[in-house]
Amino acid sequence: MCMLYGWYAFDPQWIAVGMDPDKRCGLMERHWAYFIGFGFPYVVLIKSTSFFVGFGAFLAVFPLCIMLGSVSDFQLPYKNRLEESRSKKEDEPEDVKKEQQIMILPVFALSKKWTLSCLKSINPTSLKKTKLN
């Protein structure tokens, strides 16, 4: 739920700049920790109150959520971490370098695979040119 509310906050901005759904899903998979943290207060708000009070409060705060999503830079924490890891010594072992990389959480992998298989069953000739095939 946290990632979903994080998606809700940033989706209007991504649509306004013309970002396609595959790129949006990729951003969610790469920056999953930020979006979980962004949506966490809304989940706590909804789960700690009754149904109507929680969703009523969420709907009241939702415009603020969209405004915060439009001015927030979700890549900044990751940029700082990557810069820190690059500034360390270059002669570190390979396993230490791999540990410092950001983990990608493939939350949309199953839905992408299922959607492509459904589309292939409908019209297999139109998907031959796609890079996901």
PDB file of C-alpha atoms in Angstrom:
ATOM      1  CA  MET A   1       0.000   0.000   0.000  1.00  0.00           C
ATOM      2  CA  CYS A   2       2.880   2.387   0.744  1.00  0.00           C
ATOM      3  CA  MET A   3       4.220   2.086  -2.801  1.00  0.00           C
ATOM      4  CA  LEU A   4       0.741   2.601  -4.210  1.00  0.00           C
ATOM      5  CA  TYR A   5       0.283   5.871  -2.341  1.00  0.00           C
ATOM      6  CA  GLY A   6       3.782   6.916  -3.402  1.00  0.00           C
ATOM      7  CA  TRP A   7       2.722   6.185  -6.989  1.00  0.00           C
ATOM      8  CA  TYR A   8      -0.408   8.286  -6.520  1.00  0.00           C
ATOM      9  CA  ALA A   9       1.693  11.251  -5.450  1.00  0.00           C
ATOM     10  CA  PHE A  10       4.108  11.201  -8.391  1.00  0.00           C
ATOM     11  CA  ASP A  11       1.873   9.897 -11.193  1.00  0.00           C
ATOM     12  CA  PRO A  12       0.292  13.261 -12.160  1.00  0.00           C
ATOM     13  CA  GLN A  13       3.737  14.814 -12.569  1.00  0.00           C
ATOM     14  CA  TRP A  14       4.990  11.872 -14.621  1.00  0.00           C
ATOM     15  CA  ILE A  15       1.937  12.033 -16.888  1.00  0.00           C
ATOM     16  CA  ALA A  16       2.400  15.798 -17.333  1.00  0.00           C
ATOM     17  CA  VAL A  17       5.991  15.335 -18.548  1.00  0.00           C
ATOM     18  CA  GLY A  18       4.901  12.537 -20.901  1.00  0.00           C
ATOM     19  CA  MET A  19       6.596   9.600 -19.197  1.00  0.00           C
ATOM     20  CA  ASP A  20       5.425   6.233 -20.518  1.00  0.00           C
ATOM     21  CA  PRO A  21       4.129   3.536 -18.128  1.00  0.00           C
ATOM     22  CA  ASP A  22       7.177   1.281 -18.563  1.00  0.00           C
ATOM     23  CA  LYS A  23       9.501   4.037 -17.416  1.00  0.00           C
ATOM     24  CA  ARG A  24       7.217   4.829 -14.469  1.00  0.00           C
ATOM     25  CA  CYS A  25       7.256   1.178 -13.405  1.00  0.00           C
ATOM     26  CA  GLY A  26      11.037   1.131 -13.750  1.00  0.00           C
ATOM     27  CA  LEU A  27      11.343   4.181 -11.521  1.00  0.00           C
ATOM     28  CA  MET A  28       9.179   2.526  -8.886  1.00  0.00           C
ATOM     29  CA  GLU A  29      11.312  -0.616  -9.019  1.00  0.00           C
ATOM     30  CA  ARG A  30      14.610   1.279  -8.738  1.00  0.00           C
ATOM     31  CA  HIS A  31      13.545   3.819  -6.119  1.00  0.00           C
ATOM     32  CA  TRP A  32      11.233   1.559  -4.129  1.00  0.00           C
ATOM     33  CA  ALA A  33      12.546   2.584  -0.711  1.00  0.00           C
ATOM     34  CA  TYR A  34      11.771   6.249  -1.346  1.00  0.00           C
ATOM     35  CA  PHE A  35       8.226   5.519  -2.510  1.00  0.00           C
ATOM     36  CA  ILE A  36       7.553   3.225   0.448  1.00  0.00           C
ATOM     37  CA  GLY A  37       8.706   5.989   2.774  1.00  0.00           C
ATOM     38  CA  PHE A  38       6.653   8.584   0.905  1.00  0.00           C
ATOM     39  CA  GLY A  39       3.455   6.543   1.174  1.00  0.00           C
ATOM     40  CA  PHE A  40       3.996   5.299   4.733  1.00  0.00           C
ATOM     41  CA  PRO A  41       2.352   8.267   6.551  1.00  0.00           C
ATOM     42  CA  TYR A  42      -0.801   7.837   4.478  1.00  0.00           C
ATOM     43  CA  VAL A  43      -1.001   4.120   5.246  1.00  0.00           C
ATOM     44  CA  VAL A  44      -0.572   4.829   8.966  1.00  0.00           C
ATOM     45  CA  LEU A  45      -3.293   7.474   8.746  1.00  0.00           C
ATOM     46  CA  ILE A  46      -5.729   5.089   7.084  1.00  0.00           C
ATOM     47  CA  LYS A  47      -4.948   1.992   9.157  1.00  0.00           C
ATOM     48  CA  SER A  48      -4.947   3.730  12.549  1.00  0.00           C
ATOM     49  CA  THR A  49      -8.447   5.180  12.211  1.00  0.00           C
ATOM     50  CA  SER A  50     -11.839   3.896  11.184  1.00  0.00           C
ATOM     51  CA  PHE A  51     -12.598   3.384   7.507  1.00  0.00           C
ATOM     52  CA  PHE A  52     -14.511   6.601   6.878  1.00  0.00           C
ATOM     53  CA  VAL A  53     -12.300   8.814   9.024  1.00  0.00           C
ATOM     54  CA  GLY A  54      -9.097   7.385   7.524  1.00  0.00           C
ATOM     55  CA  PHE A  55     -10.138   7.734   3.909  1.00  0.00           C
ATOM     56  CA  GLY A  56     -11.752  11.102   4.573  1.00  0.00           C
ATOM     57  CA  ALA A  57      -8.486  12.354   6.037  1.00  0.00           C
ATOM     58  CA  PHE A  58      -6.566  10.852   3.114  1.00  0.00           C
ATOM     59  CA  LEU A  59      -8.822  12.631   0.635  1.00  0.00           C
ATOM     60  CA  ALA A  60      -8.303  15.885   2.503  1.00  0.00           C
ATOM     61  CA  VAL A  61      -4.509  15.436   2.475  1.00  0.00           C
ATOM     62  CA  PHE A  62      -4.316  14.003  -1.070  1.00  0.00           C
ATOM     63  CA  PRO A  63      -3.857  17.385  -2.832  1.00  0.00           C
ATOM     64  CA  LEU A  64      -0.903  18.050  -0.530  1.00  0.00           C
ATOM     65  CA  CYS A  65       0.431  14.623  -1.462  1.00  0.00           C
ATOM     66  CA  ILE A  66       0.334  15.543  -5.159  1.00  0.00           C
ATOM     67  CA  MET A  67       1.975  18.916  -4.515  1.00  0.00           C
ATOM     68  CA  LEU A  68       4.772  17.272  -2.526  1.00  0.00           C
ATOM     69  CA  GLY A  69       5.229  14.732  -5.296  1.00  0.00           C
ATOM     70  CA  SER A  70       5.617  17.446  -7.894  1.00  0.00           C
ATOM     71  CA  VAL A  71       8.362  19.299  -5.993  1.00  0.00           C
ATOM     72  CA  SER A  72      10.198  16.316  -4.461  1.00  0.00           C
ATOM     73  CA  ASP A  73      13.312  14.837  -6.045  1.00  0.00           C
ATOM     74  CA  PHE A  74      13.038  11.099  -5.462  1.00  0.00           C
ATOM     75  CA  GLN A  75      16.456  10.493  -7.030  1.00  0.00           C
ATOM     76  CA  LEU A  76      18.384  12.712  -4.594  1.00  0.00           C
ATOM     77  CA  PRO A  77      18.918  10.128  -1.802  1.00  0.00           C
ATOM     78  CA  TYR A  78      20.154   7.598  -4.355  1.00  0.00           C
ATOM     79  CA  LYS A  79      22.472  10.124  -5.999  1.00  0.00           C
ATOM     80  CA  ASN A  80      24.042  10.877  -2.630  1.00  0.00           C
ATOM     81  CA  ARG A  81      24.580   7.187  -1.902  1.00  0.00           C
ATOM     82  CA  LEU A  82      26.112   6.528  -5.312  1.00  0.00           C
ATOM     83  CA  GLU A  83      28.432   9.521  -4.960  1.00  0.00           C
ATOM     84  CA  GLU A  84      29.568   8.270  -1.552  1.00  0.00           C
ATOM     85  CA  SER A  85      30.304   4.820  -2.931  1.00  0.00           C
ATOM     86  CA  ARG A  86      32.240   6.307  -5.873  1.00  0.00           C
ATOM     87  CA  SER A  87      34.306   8.509  -3.602  1.00  0.00           C
ATOM     88  CA  LYS A  88      35.614   5.464  -1.733  1.00  0.00           C
ATOM     89  CA  LYS A  89      38.768   3.721  -2.828  1.00  0.00           C
ATOM     90  CA  GLU A  90      38.736   2.190  -6.291  1.00  0.00           C
ATOM     91  CA  ASP A  91      40.722  -0.848  -5.151  1.00  0.00           C
ATOM     92  CA  GLU A  92      37.888  -2.339  -3.097  1.00  0.00           C
ATOM     93  CA  PRO A  93      37.014  -5.987  -3.706  1.00  0.00           C
ATOM     94  CA  GLU A  94      34.293  -6.728  -6.251  1.00  0.00           C
ATOM     95  CA  ASP A  95      31.871  -8.144  -3.642  1.00  0.00           C
ATOM     96  CA  VAL A  96      32.022  -4.884  -1.639  1.00  0.00           C
ATOM     97  CA  LYS A  97      31.249  -2.854  -4.773  1.00  0.00           C
ATOM     98  CA  LYS A  98      28.237  -5.069  -5.560  1.00  0.00           C
ATOM     99  CA  GLU A  99      26.973  -4.665  -1.994  1.00  0.00           C
ATOM    100  CA  GLN A 100      26.997  -0.881  -2.351  1.00  0.00           C
ATOM    101  CA  GLN A 101      24.841  -0.878  -5.469  1.00  0.00           C
ATOM    102  CA  ILE A 102      21.144  -0.121  -5.191  1.00  0.00           C
ATOM    103  CA  MET A 103      18.869  -3.166  -5.157  1.00  0.00           C
ATOM    104  CA  ILE A 104      16.100  -3.241  -7.758  1.00  0.00           C
ATOM    105  CA  LEU A 105      12.808  -4.641  -6.492  1.00  0.00           C
ATOM    106  CA  PRO A 106      10.943  -6.138  -9.492  1.00  0.00           C
ATOM    107  CA  VAL A 107       7.390  -5.626  -8.213  1.00  0.00           C
ATOM    108  CA  PHE A 108       5.924  -5.296 -11.710  1.00  0.00           C
ATOM    109  CA  ALA A 109       7.717  -8.255 -13.323  1.00  0.00           C
ATOM    110  CA  LEU A 110       4.832 -10.711 -12.923  1.00  0.00           C
ATOM    111  CA  SER A 111       2.190  -8.263 -14.157  1.00  0.00           C
ATOM    112  CA  LYS A 112       4.319  -7.314 -17.187  1.00  0.00           C
ATOM    113  CA  LYS A 113       4.851 -10.973 -18.072  1.00  0.00           C
ATOM    114  CA  TRP A 114       1.160 -11.768 -17.690  1.00  0.00           C
ATOM    115  CA  THR A 115       0.101  -8.748 -19.776  1.00  0.00           C
ATOM    116  CA  LEU A 116       2.523  -9.621 -22.563  1.00  0.00           C
ATOM    117  CA  SER A 117       1.365 -13.221 -22.650  1.00  0.00           C
ATOM    118  CA  CYS A 118      -2.271 -12.074 -22.890  1.00  0.00           C
ATOM    119  CA  LEU A 119      -1.433  -9.625 -25.674  1.00  0.00           C
ATOM    120  CA  LYS A 120       0.539 -12.277 -27.562  1.00  0.00           C
ATOM    121  CA  SER A 121      -2.441 -14.628 -27.436  1.00  0.00           C
ATOM    122  CA  ILE A 122      -4.688 -11.911 -28.890  1.00  0.00           C
ATOM    123  CA  ASN A 123      -2.413 -10.715 -31.704  1.00  0.00           C
ATOM    124  CA  PRO A 124       0.998 -12.431 -31.872  1.00  0.00           C
ATOM    125  CA  THR A 125       2.167 -10.645 -35.051  1.00  0.00           C
ATOM    126  CA  SER A 126       1.934  -7.119 -33.650  1.00  0.00           C
ATOM    127  CA  LEU A 127       4.307  -7.834 -30.744  1.00  0.00           C
ATOM    128  CA  LYS A 128       7.199  -9.219 -32.795  1.00  0.00           C
ATOM    129  CA  LYS A 129       8.856  -5.783 -33.004  1.00  0.00           C
ATOM    130  CA  THR A 130       8.672  -4.971 -29.277  1.00  0.00           C
ATOM    131  CA  LYS A 131      11.774  -5.005 -27.139  1.00  0.00           C
ATOM    132  CA  LEU A 132       9.920  -6.883 -24.377  1.00  0.00           C
ATOM    133  CA  ASN A 133       9.296  -9.890 -26.572  1.00  0.00           C
TER     134      ASN A 133
END
